[in-house]
Short mmCIF file of C-alpha atoms and ligand atoms in Angstrom, two decimals:
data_model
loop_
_atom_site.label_atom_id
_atom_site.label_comp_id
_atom_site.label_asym_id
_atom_site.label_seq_id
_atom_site.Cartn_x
_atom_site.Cartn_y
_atom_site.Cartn_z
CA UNK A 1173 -46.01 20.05 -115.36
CA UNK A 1174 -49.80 21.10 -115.56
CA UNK A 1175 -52.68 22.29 -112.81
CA UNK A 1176 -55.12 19.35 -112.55
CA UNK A 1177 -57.51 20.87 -109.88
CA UNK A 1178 -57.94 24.16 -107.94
CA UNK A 1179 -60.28 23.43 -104.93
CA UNK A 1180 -61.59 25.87 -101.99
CA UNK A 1181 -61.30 24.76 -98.75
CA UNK A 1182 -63.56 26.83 -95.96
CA UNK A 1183 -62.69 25.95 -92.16
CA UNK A 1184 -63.47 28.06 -89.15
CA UNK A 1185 -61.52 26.10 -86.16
CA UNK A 1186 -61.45 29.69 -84.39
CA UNK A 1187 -62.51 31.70 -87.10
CA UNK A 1188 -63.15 31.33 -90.46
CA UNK A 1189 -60.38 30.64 -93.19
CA UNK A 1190 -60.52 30.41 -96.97
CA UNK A 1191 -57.67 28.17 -98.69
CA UNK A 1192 -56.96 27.39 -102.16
CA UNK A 1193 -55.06 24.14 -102.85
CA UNK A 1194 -54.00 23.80 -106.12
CA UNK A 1195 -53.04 19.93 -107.29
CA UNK A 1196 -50.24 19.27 -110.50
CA UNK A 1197 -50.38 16.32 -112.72
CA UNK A 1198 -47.13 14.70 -110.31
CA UNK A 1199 -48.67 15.28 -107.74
CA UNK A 1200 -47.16 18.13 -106.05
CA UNK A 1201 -49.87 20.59 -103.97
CA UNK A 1202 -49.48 24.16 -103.33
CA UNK A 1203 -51.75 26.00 -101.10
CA UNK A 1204 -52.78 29.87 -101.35
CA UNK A 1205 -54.58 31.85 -98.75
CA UNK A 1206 -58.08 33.87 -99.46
CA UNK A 1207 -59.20 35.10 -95.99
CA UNK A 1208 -61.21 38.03 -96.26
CA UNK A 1209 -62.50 38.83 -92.85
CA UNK A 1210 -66.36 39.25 -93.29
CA UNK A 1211 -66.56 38.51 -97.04
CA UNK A 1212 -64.84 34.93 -96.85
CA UNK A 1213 -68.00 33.53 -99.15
CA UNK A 1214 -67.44 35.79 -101.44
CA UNK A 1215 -63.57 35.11 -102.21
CA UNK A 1216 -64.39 31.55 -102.21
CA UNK A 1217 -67.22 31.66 -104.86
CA UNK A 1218 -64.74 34.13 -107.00
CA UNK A 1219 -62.10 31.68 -106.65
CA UNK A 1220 -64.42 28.35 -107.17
CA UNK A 1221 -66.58 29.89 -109.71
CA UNK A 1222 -64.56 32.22 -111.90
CA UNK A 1223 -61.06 31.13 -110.95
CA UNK A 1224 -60.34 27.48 -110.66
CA UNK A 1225 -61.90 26.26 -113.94
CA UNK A 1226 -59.26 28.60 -115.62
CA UNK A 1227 -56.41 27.24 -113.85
CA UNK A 1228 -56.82 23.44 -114.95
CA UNK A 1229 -54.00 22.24 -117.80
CA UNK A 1230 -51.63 25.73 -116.80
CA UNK A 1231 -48.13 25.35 -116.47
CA UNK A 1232 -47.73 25.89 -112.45
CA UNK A 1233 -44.52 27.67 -112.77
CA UNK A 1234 -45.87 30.37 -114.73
CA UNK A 1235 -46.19 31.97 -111.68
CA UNK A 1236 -45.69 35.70 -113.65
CA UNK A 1237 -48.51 34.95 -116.09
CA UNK A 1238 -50.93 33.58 -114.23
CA UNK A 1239 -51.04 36.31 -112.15
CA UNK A 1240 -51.26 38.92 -115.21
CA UNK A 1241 -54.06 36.51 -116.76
CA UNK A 1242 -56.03 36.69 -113.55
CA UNK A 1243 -55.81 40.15 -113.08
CA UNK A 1244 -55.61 41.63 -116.70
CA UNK A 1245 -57.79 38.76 -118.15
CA UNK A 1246 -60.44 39.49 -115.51
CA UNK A 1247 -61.18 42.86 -117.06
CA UNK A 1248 -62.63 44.19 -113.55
CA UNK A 1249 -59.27 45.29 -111.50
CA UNK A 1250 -58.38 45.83 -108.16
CA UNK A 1251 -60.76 44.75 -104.77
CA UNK A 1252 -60.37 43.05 -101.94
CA UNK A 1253 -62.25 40.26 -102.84
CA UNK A 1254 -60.44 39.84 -106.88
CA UNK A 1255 -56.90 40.71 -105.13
CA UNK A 1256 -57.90 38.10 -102.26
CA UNK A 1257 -58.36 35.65 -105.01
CA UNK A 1258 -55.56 35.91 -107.14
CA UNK A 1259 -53.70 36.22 -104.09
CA UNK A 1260 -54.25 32.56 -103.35
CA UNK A 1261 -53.76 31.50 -106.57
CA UNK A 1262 -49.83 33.45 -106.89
CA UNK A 1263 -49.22 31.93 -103.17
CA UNK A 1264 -49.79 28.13 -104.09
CA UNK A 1265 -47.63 28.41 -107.45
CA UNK A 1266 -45.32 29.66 -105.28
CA UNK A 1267 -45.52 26.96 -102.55
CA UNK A 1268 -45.28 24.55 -105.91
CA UNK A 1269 -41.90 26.61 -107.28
CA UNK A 1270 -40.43 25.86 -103.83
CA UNK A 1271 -41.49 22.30 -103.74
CA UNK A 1272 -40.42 21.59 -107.19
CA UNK A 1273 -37.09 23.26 -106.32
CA UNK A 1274 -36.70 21.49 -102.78
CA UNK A 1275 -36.18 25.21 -100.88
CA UNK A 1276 -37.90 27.78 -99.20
CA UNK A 1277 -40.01 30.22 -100.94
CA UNK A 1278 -37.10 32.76 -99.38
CA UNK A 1279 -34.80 30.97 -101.05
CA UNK A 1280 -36.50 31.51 -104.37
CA UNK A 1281 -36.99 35.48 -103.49
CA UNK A 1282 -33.50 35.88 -102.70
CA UNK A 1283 -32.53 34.24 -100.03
CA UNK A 1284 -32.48 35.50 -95.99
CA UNK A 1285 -31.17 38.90 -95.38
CA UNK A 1286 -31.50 38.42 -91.96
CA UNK A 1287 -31.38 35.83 -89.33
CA UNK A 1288 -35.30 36.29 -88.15
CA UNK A 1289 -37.81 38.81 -88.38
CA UNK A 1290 -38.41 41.66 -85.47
CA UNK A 1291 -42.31 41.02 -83.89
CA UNK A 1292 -44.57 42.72 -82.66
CA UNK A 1293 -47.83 41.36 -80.12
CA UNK A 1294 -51.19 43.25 -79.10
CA UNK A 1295 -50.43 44.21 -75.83
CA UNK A 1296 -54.44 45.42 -74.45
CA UNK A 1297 -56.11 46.16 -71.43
CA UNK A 1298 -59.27 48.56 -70.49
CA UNK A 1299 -57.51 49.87 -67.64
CA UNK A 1300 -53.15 50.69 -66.66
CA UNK A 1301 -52.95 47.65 -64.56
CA UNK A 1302 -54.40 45.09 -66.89
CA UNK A 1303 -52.68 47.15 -69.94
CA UNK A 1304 -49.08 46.98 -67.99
CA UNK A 1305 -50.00 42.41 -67.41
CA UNK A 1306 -50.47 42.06 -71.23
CA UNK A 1307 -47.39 43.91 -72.04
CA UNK A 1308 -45.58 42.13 -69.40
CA UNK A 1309 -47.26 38.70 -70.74
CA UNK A 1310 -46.27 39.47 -74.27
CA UNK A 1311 -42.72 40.91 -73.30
CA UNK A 1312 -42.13 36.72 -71.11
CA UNK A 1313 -43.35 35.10 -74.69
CA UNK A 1314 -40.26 36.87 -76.34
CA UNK A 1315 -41.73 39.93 -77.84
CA UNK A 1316 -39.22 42.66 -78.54
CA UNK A 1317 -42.22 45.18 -79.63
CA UNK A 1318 -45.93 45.64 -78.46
CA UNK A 1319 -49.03 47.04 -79.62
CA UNK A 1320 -50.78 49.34 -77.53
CA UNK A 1321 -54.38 49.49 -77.21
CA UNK A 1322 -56.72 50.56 -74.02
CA UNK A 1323 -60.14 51.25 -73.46
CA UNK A 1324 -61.33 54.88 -73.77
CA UNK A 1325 -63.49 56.65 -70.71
CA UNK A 1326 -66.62 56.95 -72.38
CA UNK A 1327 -66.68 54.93 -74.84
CA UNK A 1328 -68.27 51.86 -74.39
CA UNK A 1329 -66.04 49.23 -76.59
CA UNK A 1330 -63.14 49.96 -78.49
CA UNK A 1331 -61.22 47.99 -81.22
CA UNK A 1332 -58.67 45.71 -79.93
CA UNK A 1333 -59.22 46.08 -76.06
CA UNK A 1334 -60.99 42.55 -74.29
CA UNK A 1335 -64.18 43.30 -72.97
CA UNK A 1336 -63.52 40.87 -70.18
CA UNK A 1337 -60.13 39.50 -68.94
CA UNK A 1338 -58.91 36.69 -71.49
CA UNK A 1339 -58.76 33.36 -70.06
CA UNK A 1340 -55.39 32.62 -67.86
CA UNK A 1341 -53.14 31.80 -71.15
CA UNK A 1342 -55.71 32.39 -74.11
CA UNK A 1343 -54.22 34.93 -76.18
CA UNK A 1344 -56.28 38.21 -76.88
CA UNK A 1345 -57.82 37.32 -80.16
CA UNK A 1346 -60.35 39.80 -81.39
CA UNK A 1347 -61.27 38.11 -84.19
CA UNK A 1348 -63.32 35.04 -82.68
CA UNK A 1349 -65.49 33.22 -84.95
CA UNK A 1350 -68.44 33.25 -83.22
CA UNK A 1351 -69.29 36.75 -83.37
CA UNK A 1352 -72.64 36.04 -84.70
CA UNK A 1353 -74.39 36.60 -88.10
CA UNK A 1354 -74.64 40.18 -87.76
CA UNK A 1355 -72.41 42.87 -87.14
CA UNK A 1356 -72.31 44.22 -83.50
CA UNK A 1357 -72.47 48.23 -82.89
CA UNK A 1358 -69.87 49.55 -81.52
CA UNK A 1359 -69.43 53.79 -80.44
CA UNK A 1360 -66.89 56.22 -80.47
CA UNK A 1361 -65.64 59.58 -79.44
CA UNK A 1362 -62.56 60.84 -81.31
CA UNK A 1363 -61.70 64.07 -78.69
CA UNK A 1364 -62.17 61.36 -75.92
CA UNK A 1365 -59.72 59.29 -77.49
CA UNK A 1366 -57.12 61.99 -78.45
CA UNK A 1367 -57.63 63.54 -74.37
CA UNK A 1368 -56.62 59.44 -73.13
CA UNK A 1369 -54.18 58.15 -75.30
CA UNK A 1370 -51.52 60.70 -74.67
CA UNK A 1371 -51.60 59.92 -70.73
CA UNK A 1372 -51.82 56.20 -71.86
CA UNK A 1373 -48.36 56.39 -73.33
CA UNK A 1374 -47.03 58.75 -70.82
CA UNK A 1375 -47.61 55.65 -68.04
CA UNK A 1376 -46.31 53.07 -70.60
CA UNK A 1377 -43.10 54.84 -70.96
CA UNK A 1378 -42.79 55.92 -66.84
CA UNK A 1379 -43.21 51.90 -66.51
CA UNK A 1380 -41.30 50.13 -68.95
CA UNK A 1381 -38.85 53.13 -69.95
CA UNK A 1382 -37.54 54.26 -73.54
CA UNK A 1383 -36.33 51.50 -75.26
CA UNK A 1384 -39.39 49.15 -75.80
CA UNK A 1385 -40.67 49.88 -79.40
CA UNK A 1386 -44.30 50.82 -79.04
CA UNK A 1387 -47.15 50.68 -81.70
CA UNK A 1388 -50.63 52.16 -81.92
CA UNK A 1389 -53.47 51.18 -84.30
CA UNK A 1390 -55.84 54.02 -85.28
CA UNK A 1391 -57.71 52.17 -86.94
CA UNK A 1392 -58.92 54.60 -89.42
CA UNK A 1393 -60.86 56.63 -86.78
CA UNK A 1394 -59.58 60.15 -87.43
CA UNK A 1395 -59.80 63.17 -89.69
CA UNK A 1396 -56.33 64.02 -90.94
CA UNK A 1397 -55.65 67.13 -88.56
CA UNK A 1398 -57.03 64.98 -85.74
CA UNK A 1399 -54.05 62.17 -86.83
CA UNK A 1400 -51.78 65.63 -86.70
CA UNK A 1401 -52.35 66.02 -83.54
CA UNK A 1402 -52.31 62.72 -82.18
CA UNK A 1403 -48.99 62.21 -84.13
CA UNK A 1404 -47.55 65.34 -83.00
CA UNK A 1405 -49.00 64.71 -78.54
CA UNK A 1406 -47.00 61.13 -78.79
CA UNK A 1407 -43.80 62.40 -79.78
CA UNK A 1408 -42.51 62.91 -76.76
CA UNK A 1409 -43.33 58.91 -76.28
CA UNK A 1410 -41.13 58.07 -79.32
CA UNK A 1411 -43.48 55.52 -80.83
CA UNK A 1412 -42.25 52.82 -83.58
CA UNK A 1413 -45.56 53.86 -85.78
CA UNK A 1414 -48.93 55.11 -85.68
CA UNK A 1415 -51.19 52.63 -87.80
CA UNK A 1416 -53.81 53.93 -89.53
CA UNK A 1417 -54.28 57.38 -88.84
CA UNK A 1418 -56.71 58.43 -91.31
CA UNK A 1419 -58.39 56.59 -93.74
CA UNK A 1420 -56.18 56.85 -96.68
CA UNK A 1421 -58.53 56.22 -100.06
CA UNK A 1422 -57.30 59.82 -100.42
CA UNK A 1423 -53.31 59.84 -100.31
CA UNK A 1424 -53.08 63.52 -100.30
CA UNK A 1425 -54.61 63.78 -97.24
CA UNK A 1426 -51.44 62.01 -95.58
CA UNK A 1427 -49.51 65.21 -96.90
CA UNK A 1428 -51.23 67.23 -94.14
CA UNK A 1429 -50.34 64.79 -91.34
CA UNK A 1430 -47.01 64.87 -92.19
CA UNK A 1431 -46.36 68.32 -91.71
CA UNK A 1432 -47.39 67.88 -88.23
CA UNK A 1433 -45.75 65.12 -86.90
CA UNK A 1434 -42.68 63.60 -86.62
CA UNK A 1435 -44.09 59.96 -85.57
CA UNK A 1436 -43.90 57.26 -87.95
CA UNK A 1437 -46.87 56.23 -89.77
CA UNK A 1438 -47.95 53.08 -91.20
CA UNK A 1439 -50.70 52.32 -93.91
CA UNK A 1440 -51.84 49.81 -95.77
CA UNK A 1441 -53.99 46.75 -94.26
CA UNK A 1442 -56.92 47.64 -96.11
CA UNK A 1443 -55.15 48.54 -99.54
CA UNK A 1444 -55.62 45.77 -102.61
CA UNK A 1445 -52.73 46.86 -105.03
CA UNK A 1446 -49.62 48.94 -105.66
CA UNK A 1447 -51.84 51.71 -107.04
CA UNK A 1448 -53.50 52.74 -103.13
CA UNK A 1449 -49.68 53.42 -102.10
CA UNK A 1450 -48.50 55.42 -105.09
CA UNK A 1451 -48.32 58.89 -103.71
CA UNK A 1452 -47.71 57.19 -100.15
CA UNK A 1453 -44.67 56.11 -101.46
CA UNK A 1454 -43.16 58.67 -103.94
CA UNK A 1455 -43.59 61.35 -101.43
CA UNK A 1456 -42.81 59.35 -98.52
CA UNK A 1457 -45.48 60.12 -96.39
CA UNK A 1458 -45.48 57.31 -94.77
CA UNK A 1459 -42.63 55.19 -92.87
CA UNK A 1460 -43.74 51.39 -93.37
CA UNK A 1461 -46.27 49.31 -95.98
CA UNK A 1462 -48.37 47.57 -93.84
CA UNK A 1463 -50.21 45.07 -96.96
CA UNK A 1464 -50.83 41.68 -96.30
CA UNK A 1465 -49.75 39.10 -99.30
CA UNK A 1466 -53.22 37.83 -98.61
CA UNK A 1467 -55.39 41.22 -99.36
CA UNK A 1468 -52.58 42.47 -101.97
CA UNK A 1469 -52.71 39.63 -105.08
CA UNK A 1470 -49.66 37.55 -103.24
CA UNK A 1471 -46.31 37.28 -102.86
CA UNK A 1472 -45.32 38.26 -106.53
CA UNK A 1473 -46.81 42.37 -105.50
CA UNK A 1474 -45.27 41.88 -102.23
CA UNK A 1475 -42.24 42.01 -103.14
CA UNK A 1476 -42.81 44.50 -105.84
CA UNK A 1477 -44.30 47.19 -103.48
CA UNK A 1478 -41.46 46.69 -101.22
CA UNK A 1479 -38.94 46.99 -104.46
CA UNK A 1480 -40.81 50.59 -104.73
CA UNK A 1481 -40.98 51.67 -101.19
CA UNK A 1482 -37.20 50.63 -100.94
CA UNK A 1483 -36.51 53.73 -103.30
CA UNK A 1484 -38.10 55.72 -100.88
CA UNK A 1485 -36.70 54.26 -97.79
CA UNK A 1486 -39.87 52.84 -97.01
CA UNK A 1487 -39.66 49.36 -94.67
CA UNK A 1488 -42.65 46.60 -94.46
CA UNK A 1489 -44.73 46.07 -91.82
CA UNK A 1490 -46.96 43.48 -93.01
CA UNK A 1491 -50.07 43.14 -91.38
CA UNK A 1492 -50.51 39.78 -89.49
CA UNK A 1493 -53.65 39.19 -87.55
CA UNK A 1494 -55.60 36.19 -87.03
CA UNK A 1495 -57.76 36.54 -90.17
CA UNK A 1496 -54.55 36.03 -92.34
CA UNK A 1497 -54.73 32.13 -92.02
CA UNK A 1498 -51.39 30.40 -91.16
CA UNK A 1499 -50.83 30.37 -94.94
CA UNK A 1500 -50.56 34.06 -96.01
CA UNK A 1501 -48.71 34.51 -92.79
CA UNK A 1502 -46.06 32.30 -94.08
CA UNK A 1503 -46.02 33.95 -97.28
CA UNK A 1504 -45.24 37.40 -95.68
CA UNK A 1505 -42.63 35.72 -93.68
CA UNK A 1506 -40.69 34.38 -96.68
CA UNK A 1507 -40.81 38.17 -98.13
CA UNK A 1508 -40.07 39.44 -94.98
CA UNK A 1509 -37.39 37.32 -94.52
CA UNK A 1510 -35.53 38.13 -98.57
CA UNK A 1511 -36.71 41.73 -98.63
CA UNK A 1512 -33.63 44.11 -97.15
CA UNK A 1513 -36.12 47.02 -96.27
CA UNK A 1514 -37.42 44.71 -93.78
CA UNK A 1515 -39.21 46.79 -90.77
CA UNK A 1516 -41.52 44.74 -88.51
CA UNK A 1517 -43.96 41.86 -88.78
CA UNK A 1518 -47.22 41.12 -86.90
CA UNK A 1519 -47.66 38.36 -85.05
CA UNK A 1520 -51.11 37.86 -83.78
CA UNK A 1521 -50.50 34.10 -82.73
CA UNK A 1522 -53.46 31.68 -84.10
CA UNK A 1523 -55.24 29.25 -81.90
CA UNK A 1524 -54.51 25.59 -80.61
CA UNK A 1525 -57.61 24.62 -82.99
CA UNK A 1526 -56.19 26.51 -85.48
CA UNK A 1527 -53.22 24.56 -85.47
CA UNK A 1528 -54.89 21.55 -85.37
CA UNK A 1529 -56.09 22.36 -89.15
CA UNK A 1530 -52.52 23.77 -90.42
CA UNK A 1531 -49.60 22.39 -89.85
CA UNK A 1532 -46.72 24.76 -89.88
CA UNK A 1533 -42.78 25.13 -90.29
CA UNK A 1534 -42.82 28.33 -88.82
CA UNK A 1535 -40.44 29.51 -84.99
CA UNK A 1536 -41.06 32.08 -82.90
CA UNK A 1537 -37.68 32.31 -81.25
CA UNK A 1538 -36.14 34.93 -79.18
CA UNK A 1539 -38.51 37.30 -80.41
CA UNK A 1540 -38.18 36.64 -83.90
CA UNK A 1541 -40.25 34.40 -87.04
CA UNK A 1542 -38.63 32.84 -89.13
CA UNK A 1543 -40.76 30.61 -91.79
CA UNK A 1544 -38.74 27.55 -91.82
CA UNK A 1545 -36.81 25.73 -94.21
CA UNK A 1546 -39.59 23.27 -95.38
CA UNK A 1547 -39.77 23.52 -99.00
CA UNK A 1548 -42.05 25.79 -100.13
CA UNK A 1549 -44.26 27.69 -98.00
CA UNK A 1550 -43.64 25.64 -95.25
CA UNK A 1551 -47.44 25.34 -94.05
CA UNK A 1552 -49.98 22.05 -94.95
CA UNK A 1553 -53.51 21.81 -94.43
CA UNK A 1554 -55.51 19.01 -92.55
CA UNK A 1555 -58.89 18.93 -94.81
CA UNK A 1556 -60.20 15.91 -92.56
CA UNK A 1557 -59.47 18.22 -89.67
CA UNK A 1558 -60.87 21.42 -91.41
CA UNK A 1559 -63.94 19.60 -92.36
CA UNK A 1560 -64.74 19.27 -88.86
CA UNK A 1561 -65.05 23.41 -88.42
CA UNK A 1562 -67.94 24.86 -90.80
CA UNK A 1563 -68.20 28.13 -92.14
CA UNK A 1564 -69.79 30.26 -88.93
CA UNK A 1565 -71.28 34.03 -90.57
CA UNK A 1566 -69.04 36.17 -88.41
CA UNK A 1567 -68.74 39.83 -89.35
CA UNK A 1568 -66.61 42.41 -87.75
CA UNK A 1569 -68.02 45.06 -85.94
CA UNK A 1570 -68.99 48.38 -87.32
CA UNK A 1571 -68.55 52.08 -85.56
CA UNK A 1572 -71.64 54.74 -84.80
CA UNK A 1573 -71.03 58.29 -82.90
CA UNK A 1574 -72.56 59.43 -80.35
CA UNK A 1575 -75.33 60.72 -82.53
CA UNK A 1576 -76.12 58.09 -84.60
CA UNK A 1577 -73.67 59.12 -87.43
CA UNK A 1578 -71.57 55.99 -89.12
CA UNK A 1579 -68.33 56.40 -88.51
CA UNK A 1580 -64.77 53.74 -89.45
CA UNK A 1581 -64.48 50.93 -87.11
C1 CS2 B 2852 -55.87 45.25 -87.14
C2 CS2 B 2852 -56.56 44.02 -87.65
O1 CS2 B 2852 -54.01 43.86 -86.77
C3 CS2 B 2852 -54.38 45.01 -87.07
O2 CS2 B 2852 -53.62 45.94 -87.31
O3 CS2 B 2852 -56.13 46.39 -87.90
O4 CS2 B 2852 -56.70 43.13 -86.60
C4 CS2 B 2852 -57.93 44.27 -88.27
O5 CS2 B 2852 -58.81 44.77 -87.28
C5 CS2 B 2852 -58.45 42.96 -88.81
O6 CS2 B 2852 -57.51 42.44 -89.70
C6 CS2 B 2852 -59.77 43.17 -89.52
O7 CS2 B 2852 -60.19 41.94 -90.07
MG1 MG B 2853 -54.44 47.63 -88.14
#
């Protein structure tokens, strides 16, 4: 069996998505996903330019050494945008094994070690009342777990909150396409938002009582003693995790948070390879890996970060927002689904237009995903359809103080 092409596909039904599809001599296709919110030109020139010419006459099921050859062979490691790449490429040999084989990637990994995977939805409002409809919205669609985010007084907008009430049905998506060719200024106050969020959590719980599994997303926003003592005022709310506490280019400084705080943290999003979770890992200081197989070189790292973070008692919690396209999703669900230290996926659900262009094996039942048990990945792509949504320049916003100072969106 041999690769005969390796072509890009770029399609923004609701925002913009970069797909691989990868073609063998009988005829069998396996697709890979390259979304890199903000940079999606640039994956898709690495993967046309630099990528796909290399690919042509390579055994497909050399799924192992392809991936070594793309990221050894390419002499320059690591980064989103080479990791986004030979991310695509490891999912669609993979999508190929499973096709070849007639099973589910899952099946491939290991099989299921569970019936469906846990969820999670972004519950957001700007006030208590609209907060406590979205959670109440998300909690009637099945969810057994929310997100929490809320506006912040003083602060004019705020990651993950609508600025206006989403239409009756349309789910909260923040990552529209048509955000315009230039990023959009946001502000922030971090002792505003460690003064709210602790009374936010305080009327979650008084409403909806102890049980409901509640997460917060950071977002990279604080210093780590501020992420101490955010960790340590939620305790008494019992969160599932705290996302993103501090930026985490420096591991060590997650050693300091922990000291504080007994609420679980989760990392990761933003990381590339194994190497930005070493010292998360070894020294456990953090409770789940929150990669996405589309940022993180594929499903074949995947599931060997969660092979390390299983020493260490360390679950996943892949990261599943809209800009993972219906194809990395699916990837994560298929590890998510084999792995045992299974903790939580995201499900931020994609749009009707979206699913116009991908076609997809995937349930969302009684509060859990499963992938399917379509061969392979279990997702197909539409390229008449996709052709029918150009690339839109869409960037995601970016964070000054109050000042003027740059700060992490
Ligand atoms: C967020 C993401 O889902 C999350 O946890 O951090 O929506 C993030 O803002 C986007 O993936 C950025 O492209
Ligand atoms: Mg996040």
């Amino acid at each position: 069996m041999k690769i005969i092409s390796a072509t890009v596909i770029v399609t923004s039904p609701s925002r913009n998505f970069v797909t691989l599809k990868i073609t063998t001599d009988d005829g069998v296709t396996g697709l890979g996903d390259a979304t890199l919110n903000g940079r999606e030109l640039a994956v898709a020139a690495y993967l046309s330019e630099h990528v796909a010419p290399l690919l042509t006459g390579r055994d497909p099921h050399r799924i192992e050494d392809t991936w070594q050859f793309l990221y050894r062979g390419g002499y320059w490691r690591r980064g989103p945008v080479t990791m986004a790449a030979i991310a695509a490429v490891d999912m669609a040999l993979w999508d190929i094994k499973g096709k070849v084989a007639n099973l589910p990637v899952y099946q491939l990994l290991g099989g299921a070690s569970r019936n469906g995977l846990q969820t999670y939805g972004h519950a957001s409002g700007r006030d208590l009342p609209e907060l406590f409809d979205s959670i109440r919205q998300h909690r009637e669609l099945g969810f057994t777990a929310v997100r929490i985010q809320t506006a912040i007084p003083g602060v004019r907008a705020v990651y993950g909150v609508a600025a206006q009430p989403q239409a009756s049905g349309e789910r909260y998506d923040y990552e529209p396409a048509g955000r315009g060719a230039y990023p959009v200024e946001e502000d922030w106050d971090t002792r505003a938002y460690l003064r709210h969020l602790p009374t936010v959590f305080e009327a979650v719980r008084n409403e909806f009582g102890p049980e409901l599994p509640l997460l917060h997303d950071g977002h990279h926003r604080m210093t780590p003693i501020q992420a101490a003592k955010l960790g340590k005022s939620l305790e008494p709310y019992d969160l599932f995790w705290l996302e993103d506490c501090t930026p985490a280019e420096n591991q060590d400084s997650l050693r300091l948070v922990r000291q504080h705080t007994t609420t679980p943290l989760a990392i990761g999003e933003v990381f590339n390879t194994v190497w930005d979770f070493q010292t998360l890992i070894r020294e456990q200081l953090i409770d789940y890996v929150r990669a996405a197989s589309t940022h993180f070189g594929g499903i074949s790292p995947l599931k060997k970060v969660m092979d390390f973070a299983a020493q260490h008692q360390i679950k996943s919690g892949f990261h599943g927002p809209t800009d993972v396209s219906p194809v990395g999703l699916a990837a994560q669900l298929h590890v998510g689904l084999a792995i045992h230290n299974f903790g939580i996926q995201e499900y931020m659900e994609h749009s009707a237009k979206t699913n116009t262009v991908f076609a997809q094996s995937l349930t969302f039942v009684d509060g859990l995903l499963h992938p399917g048990e379509q061969p392979g990945l279990g997702v197909e792509i539409d390229e008449v359809a996709a052709a029918t949504f150009p690339y839109q320049p869409a960037y995601l916003p970016y964070n000054r103080l109050n000042d003027g100072t740059m700060h992490d969106w």
